[in-house]
Coordinates of C-alpha atoms in Angstrom, one line a residue:
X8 CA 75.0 -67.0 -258.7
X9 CA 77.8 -69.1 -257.1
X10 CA 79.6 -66.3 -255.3
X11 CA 81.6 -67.9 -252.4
X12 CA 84.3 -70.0 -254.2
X13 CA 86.0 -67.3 -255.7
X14 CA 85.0 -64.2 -253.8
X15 CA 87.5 -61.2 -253.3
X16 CA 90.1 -63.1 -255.5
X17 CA 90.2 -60.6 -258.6
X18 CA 91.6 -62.3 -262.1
X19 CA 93.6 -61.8 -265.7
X20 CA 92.9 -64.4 -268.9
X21 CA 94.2 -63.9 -271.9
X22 CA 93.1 -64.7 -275.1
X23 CA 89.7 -64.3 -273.6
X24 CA 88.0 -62.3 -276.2
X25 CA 86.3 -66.0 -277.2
X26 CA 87.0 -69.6 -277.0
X27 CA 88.1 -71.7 -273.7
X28 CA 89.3 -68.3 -272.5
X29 CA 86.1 -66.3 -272.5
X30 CA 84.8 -69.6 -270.9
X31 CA 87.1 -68.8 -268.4
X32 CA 86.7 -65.3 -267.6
X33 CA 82.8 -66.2 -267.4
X34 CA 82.8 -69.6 -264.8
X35 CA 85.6 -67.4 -262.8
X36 CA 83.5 -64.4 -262.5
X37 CA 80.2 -66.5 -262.0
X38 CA 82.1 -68.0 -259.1
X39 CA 82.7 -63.9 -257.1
X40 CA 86.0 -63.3 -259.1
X41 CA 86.3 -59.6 -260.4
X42 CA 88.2 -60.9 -264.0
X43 CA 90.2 -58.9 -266.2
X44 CA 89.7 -60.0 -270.2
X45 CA 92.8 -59.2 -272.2
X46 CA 92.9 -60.0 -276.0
X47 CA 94.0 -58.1 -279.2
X48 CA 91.2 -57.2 -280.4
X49 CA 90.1 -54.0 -277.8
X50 CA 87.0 -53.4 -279.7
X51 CA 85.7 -57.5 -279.1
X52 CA 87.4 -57.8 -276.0
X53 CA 85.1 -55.1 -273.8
X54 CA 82.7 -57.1 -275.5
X55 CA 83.6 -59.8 -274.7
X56 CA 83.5 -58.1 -270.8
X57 CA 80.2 -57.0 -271.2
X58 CA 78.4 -60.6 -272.2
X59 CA 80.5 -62.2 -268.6
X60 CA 79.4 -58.9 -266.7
X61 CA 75.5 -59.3 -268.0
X62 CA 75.5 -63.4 -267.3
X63 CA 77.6 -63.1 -263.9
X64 CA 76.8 -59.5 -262.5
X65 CA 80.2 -59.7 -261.7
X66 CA 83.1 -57.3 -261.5
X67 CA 85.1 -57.3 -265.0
X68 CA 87.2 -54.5 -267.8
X69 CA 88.4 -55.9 -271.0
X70 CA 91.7 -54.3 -272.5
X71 CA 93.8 -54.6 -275.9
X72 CA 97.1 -55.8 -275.2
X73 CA 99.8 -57.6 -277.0
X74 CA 100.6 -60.4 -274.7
X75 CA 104.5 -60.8 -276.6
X76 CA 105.1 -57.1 -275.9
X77 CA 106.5 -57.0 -272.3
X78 CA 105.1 -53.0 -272.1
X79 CA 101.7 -53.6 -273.3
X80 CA 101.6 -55.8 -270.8
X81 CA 103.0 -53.7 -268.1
X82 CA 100.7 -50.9 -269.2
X83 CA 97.4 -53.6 -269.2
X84 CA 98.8 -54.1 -265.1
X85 CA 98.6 -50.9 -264.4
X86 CA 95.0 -50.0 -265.7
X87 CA 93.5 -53.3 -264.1
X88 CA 95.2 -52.2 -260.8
X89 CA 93.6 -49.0 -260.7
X90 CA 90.2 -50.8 -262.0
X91 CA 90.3 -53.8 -259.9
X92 CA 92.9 -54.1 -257.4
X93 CA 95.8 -56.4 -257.0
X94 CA 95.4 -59.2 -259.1
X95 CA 95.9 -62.6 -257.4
X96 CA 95.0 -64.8 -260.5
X97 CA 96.8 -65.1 -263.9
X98 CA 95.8 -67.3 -266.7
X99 CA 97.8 -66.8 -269.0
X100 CA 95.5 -68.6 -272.1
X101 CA 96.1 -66.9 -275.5
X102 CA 97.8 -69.2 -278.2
X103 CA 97.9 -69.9 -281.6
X104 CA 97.9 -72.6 -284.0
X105 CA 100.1 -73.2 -287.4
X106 CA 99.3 -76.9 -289.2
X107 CA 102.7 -78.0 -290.6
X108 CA 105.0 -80.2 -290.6
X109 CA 108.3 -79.2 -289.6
X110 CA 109.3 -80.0 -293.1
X111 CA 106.9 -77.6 -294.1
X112 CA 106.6 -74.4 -291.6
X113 CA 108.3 -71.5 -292.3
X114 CA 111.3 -70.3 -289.0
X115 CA 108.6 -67.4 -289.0
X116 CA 105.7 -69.3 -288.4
X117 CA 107.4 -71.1 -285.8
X118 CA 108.8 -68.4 -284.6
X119 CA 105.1 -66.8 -283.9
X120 CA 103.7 -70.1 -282.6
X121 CA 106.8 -70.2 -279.8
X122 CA 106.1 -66.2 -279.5
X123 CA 102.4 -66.2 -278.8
X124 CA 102.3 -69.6 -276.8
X125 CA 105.0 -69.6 -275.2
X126 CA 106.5 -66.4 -274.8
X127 CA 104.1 -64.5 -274.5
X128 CA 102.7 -67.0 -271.7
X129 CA 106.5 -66.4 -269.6
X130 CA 105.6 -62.4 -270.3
X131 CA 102.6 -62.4 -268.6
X132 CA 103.1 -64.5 -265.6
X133 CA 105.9 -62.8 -264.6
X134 CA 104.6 -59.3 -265.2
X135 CA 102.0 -59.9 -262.8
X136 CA 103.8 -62.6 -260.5
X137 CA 106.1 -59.8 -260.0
X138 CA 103.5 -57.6 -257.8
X139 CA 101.5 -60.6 -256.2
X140 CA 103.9 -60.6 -253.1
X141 CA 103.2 -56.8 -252.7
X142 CA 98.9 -57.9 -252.3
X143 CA 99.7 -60.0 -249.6
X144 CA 97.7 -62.7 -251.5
X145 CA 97.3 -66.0 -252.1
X146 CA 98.8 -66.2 -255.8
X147 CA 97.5 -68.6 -258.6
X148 CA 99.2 -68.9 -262.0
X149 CA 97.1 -70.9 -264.6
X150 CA 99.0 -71.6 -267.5
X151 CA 97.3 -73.5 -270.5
X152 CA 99.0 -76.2 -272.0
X153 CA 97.0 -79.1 -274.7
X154 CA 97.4 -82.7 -274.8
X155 CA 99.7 -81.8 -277.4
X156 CA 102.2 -80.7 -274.9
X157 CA 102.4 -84.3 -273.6
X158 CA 102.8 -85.8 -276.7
X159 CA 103.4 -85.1 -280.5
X160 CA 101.7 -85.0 -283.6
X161 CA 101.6 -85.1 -287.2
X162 CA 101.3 -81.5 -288.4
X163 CA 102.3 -79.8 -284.7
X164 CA 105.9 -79.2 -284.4
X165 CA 105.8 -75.6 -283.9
X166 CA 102.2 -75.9 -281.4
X167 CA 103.5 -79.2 -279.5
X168 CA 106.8 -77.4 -279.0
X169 CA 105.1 -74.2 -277.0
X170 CA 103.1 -76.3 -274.9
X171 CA 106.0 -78.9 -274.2
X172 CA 107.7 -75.5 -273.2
X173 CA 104.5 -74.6 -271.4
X174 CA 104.9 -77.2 -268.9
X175 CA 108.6 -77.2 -268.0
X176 CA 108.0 -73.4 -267.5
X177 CA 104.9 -73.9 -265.1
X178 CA 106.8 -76.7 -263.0
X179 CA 110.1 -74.2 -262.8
X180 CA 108.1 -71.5 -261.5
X181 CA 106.8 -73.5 -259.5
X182 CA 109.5 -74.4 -257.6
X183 CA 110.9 -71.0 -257.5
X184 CA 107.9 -69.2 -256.5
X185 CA 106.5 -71.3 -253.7
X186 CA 108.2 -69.7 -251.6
X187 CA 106.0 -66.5 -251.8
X188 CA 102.7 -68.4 -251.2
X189 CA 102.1 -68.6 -255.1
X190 CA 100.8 -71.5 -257.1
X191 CA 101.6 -72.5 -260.1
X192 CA 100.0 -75.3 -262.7
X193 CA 98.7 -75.7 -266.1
X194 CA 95.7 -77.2 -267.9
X195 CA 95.8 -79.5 -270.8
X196 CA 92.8 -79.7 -272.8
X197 CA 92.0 -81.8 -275.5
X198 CA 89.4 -81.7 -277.9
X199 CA 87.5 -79.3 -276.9
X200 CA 85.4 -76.8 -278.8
X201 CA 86.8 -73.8 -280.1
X202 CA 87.4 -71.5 -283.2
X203 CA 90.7 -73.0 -283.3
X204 CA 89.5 -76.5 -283.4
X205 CA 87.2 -75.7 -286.3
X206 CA 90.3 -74.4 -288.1
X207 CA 92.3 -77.7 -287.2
X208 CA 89.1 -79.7 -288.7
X209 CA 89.4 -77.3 -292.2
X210 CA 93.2 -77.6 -292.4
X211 CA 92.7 -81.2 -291.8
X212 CA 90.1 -81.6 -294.4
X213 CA 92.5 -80.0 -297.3
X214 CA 95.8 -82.0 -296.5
X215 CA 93.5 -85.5 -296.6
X216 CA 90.7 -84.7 -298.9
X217 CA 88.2 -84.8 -296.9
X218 CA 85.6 -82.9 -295.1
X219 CA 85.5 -80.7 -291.8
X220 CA 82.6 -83.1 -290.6
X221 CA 84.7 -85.9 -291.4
X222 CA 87.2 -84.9 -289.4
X223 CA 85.3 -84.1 -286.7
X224 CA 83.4 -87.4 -286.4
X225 CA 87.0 -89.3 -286.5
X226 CA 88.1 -87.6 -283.5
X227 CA 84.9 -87.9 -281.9
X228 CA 85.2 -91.6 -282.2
X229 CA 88.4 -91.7 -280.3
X230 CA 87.1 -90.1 -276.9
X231 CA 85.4 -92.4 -274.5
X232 CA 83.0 -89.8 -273.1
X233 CA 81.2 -89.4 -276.2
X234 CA 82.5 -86.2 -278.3
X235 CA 84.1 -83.0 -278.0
X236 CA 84.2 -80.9 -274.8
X237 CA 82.5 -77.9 -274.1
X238 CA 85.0 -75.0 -273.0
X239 CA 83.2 -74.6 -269.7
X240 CA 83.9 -78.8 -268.9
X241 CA 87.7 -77.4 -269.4
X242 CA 87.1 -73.8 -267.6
X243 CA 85.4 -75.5 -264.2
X244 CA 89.7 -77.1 -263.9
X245 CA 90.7 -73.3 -264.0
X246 CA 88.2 -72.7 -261.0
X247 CA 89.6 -75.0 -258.9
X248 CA 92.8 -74.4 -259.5
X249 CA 91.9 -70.7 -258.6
X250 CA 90.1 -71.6 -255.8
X251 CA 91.2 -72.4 -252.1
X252 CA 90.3 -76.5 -252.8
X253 CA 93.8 -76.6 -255.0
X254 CA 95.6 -75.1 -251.7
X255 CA 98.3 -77.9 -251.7
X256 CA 98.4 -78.5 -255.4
X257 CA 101.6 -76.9 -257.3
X258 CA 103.7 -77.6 -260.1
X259 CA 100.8 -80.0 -262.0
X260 CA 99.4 -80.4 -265.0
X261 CA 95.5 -81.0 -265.2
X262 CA 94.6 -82.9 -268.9
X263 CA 91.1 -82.2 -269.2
X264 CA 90.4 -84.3 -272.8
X265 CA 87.4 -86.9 -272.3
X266 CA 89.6 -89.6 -271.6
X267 CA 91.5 -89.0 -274.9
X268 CA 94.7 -89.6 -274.1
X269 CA 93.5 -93.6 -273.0
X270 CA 91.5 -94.4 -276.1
X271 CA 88.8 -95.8 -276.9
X272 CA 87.1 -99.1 -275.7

């Protein structure tokens, strides 16, 4: 096991119960970091703790928490403190995804998209950017972004307008938090593996008659490296950006899609 990269630093992801983000609480805690998984779901989250603690033998807890509820999230704080220690890495990573036009979403859909996404991303980084100066650490905010928060899309008004959000936010606190030693940057995967992608495929299927496989294969076609990403190709850009080799990186955003975003040959 890869210990030295990460070693001492100890670690929050949300929306880690599955997906990119268990990916990340896994390649973070296979790299020394003691990694806290926070997701809705308490009974599949500890799970979800378990499975990175029995592949790393690392250090981890998995909690239930509510990442648009400021005091779930100051009570989640708390009980990883006590576990863990100070935490000196927060990836704030869960999200959501509602496929409609803005013709056709409902303000409450939107609403949620901009609540999980985006709000609850702003809740969580400052909750635990708030007590980073008092570790005396190195600080590292993570946000996660998408390709979609560099450009637009048919069917991703509410989801491309939390991301957009996601990276004004992570270059503001950037700028203001520097000061105190603490970097801050976001990822911005593309087509990568996921439960949620899966979903995108369905929904895409049923608005264009088609099938999920169908789907799939036409986006596959459009990435020059050859298919869809595994979440741990997108989950080694969280290391480094954890990690002392992103020392003098800060306000950036990291697209991790393939080469999706240039096209194909």
């Amino acid at each position: 096991m890869t210990q030295a990269l990460l070693h001492g630093r100890t670690a929050v992801v949300t929306g880690a119960a599955r997906g990119i983000g268990l990916s990340i609480a896994s390649r973070l805690a296979a790299h020394g970091a003691a990694v806290a998984l926070i997701d809705l779901d308490e009974e599949q989250t500890r799970a979800a703790a378990r499975q990175v603690e029995e592949s790393t033998g690392g250090r981890t807890m998995g909690l239930a928490a509510d990442v648009t509820d400021a005091a779930h999230l100051r009570g989640a704080a708390d009980d990883i403190e006590a576990t863990l220690g100070p935490v000196d890495v927060v990836i704030p990573n869960a999200g959501i995804l509602v496929l409609k036009t803005a013709l056709e979403i409902e303000p409450a859909e939107f609403d949620a998209v901009l609540r999980v996404n985006l709000t609850g991303a702003f809740l969580t980084a400052v909750e635990f950017a708030r007590r980073m100066p008092e570790s005396g650490a190195d600080g590292r905010i993570i946000f996660t972004s998408s390709l979609f928060g560099l450009r637009g899309g048919v069917g991703n008004s509410a989801y491309a307008a939390s991301k957009f959000g996601i990276i004004g936010l992570a270059q503001s606190m950037a700028a203001e938090l520097a000061p105190a030693g603490i970097r801050v940057n976001s990822v911005c995967p593309g087509q990568i593996e996921s439960a949620m992608i899966r979903q995108l495929f369905s929904d895409r299927a049923a608005a264009n008659g088609t099938d999920p496989e169908s789907e799939r294969a036409a986006f596959a076609r459009h990435i020059p490296l050859g298919g869809l990403g595994d979440p741990d190709d997108v989950a080694d850009t969280y290391v480094y950006l954890a990690s002392s080799l992103s020392s003098y990186v800060t306000g950036q955003h990291i697209v991790v899609d393939g080469g999706w975003s240039v096209g194909s040959a």
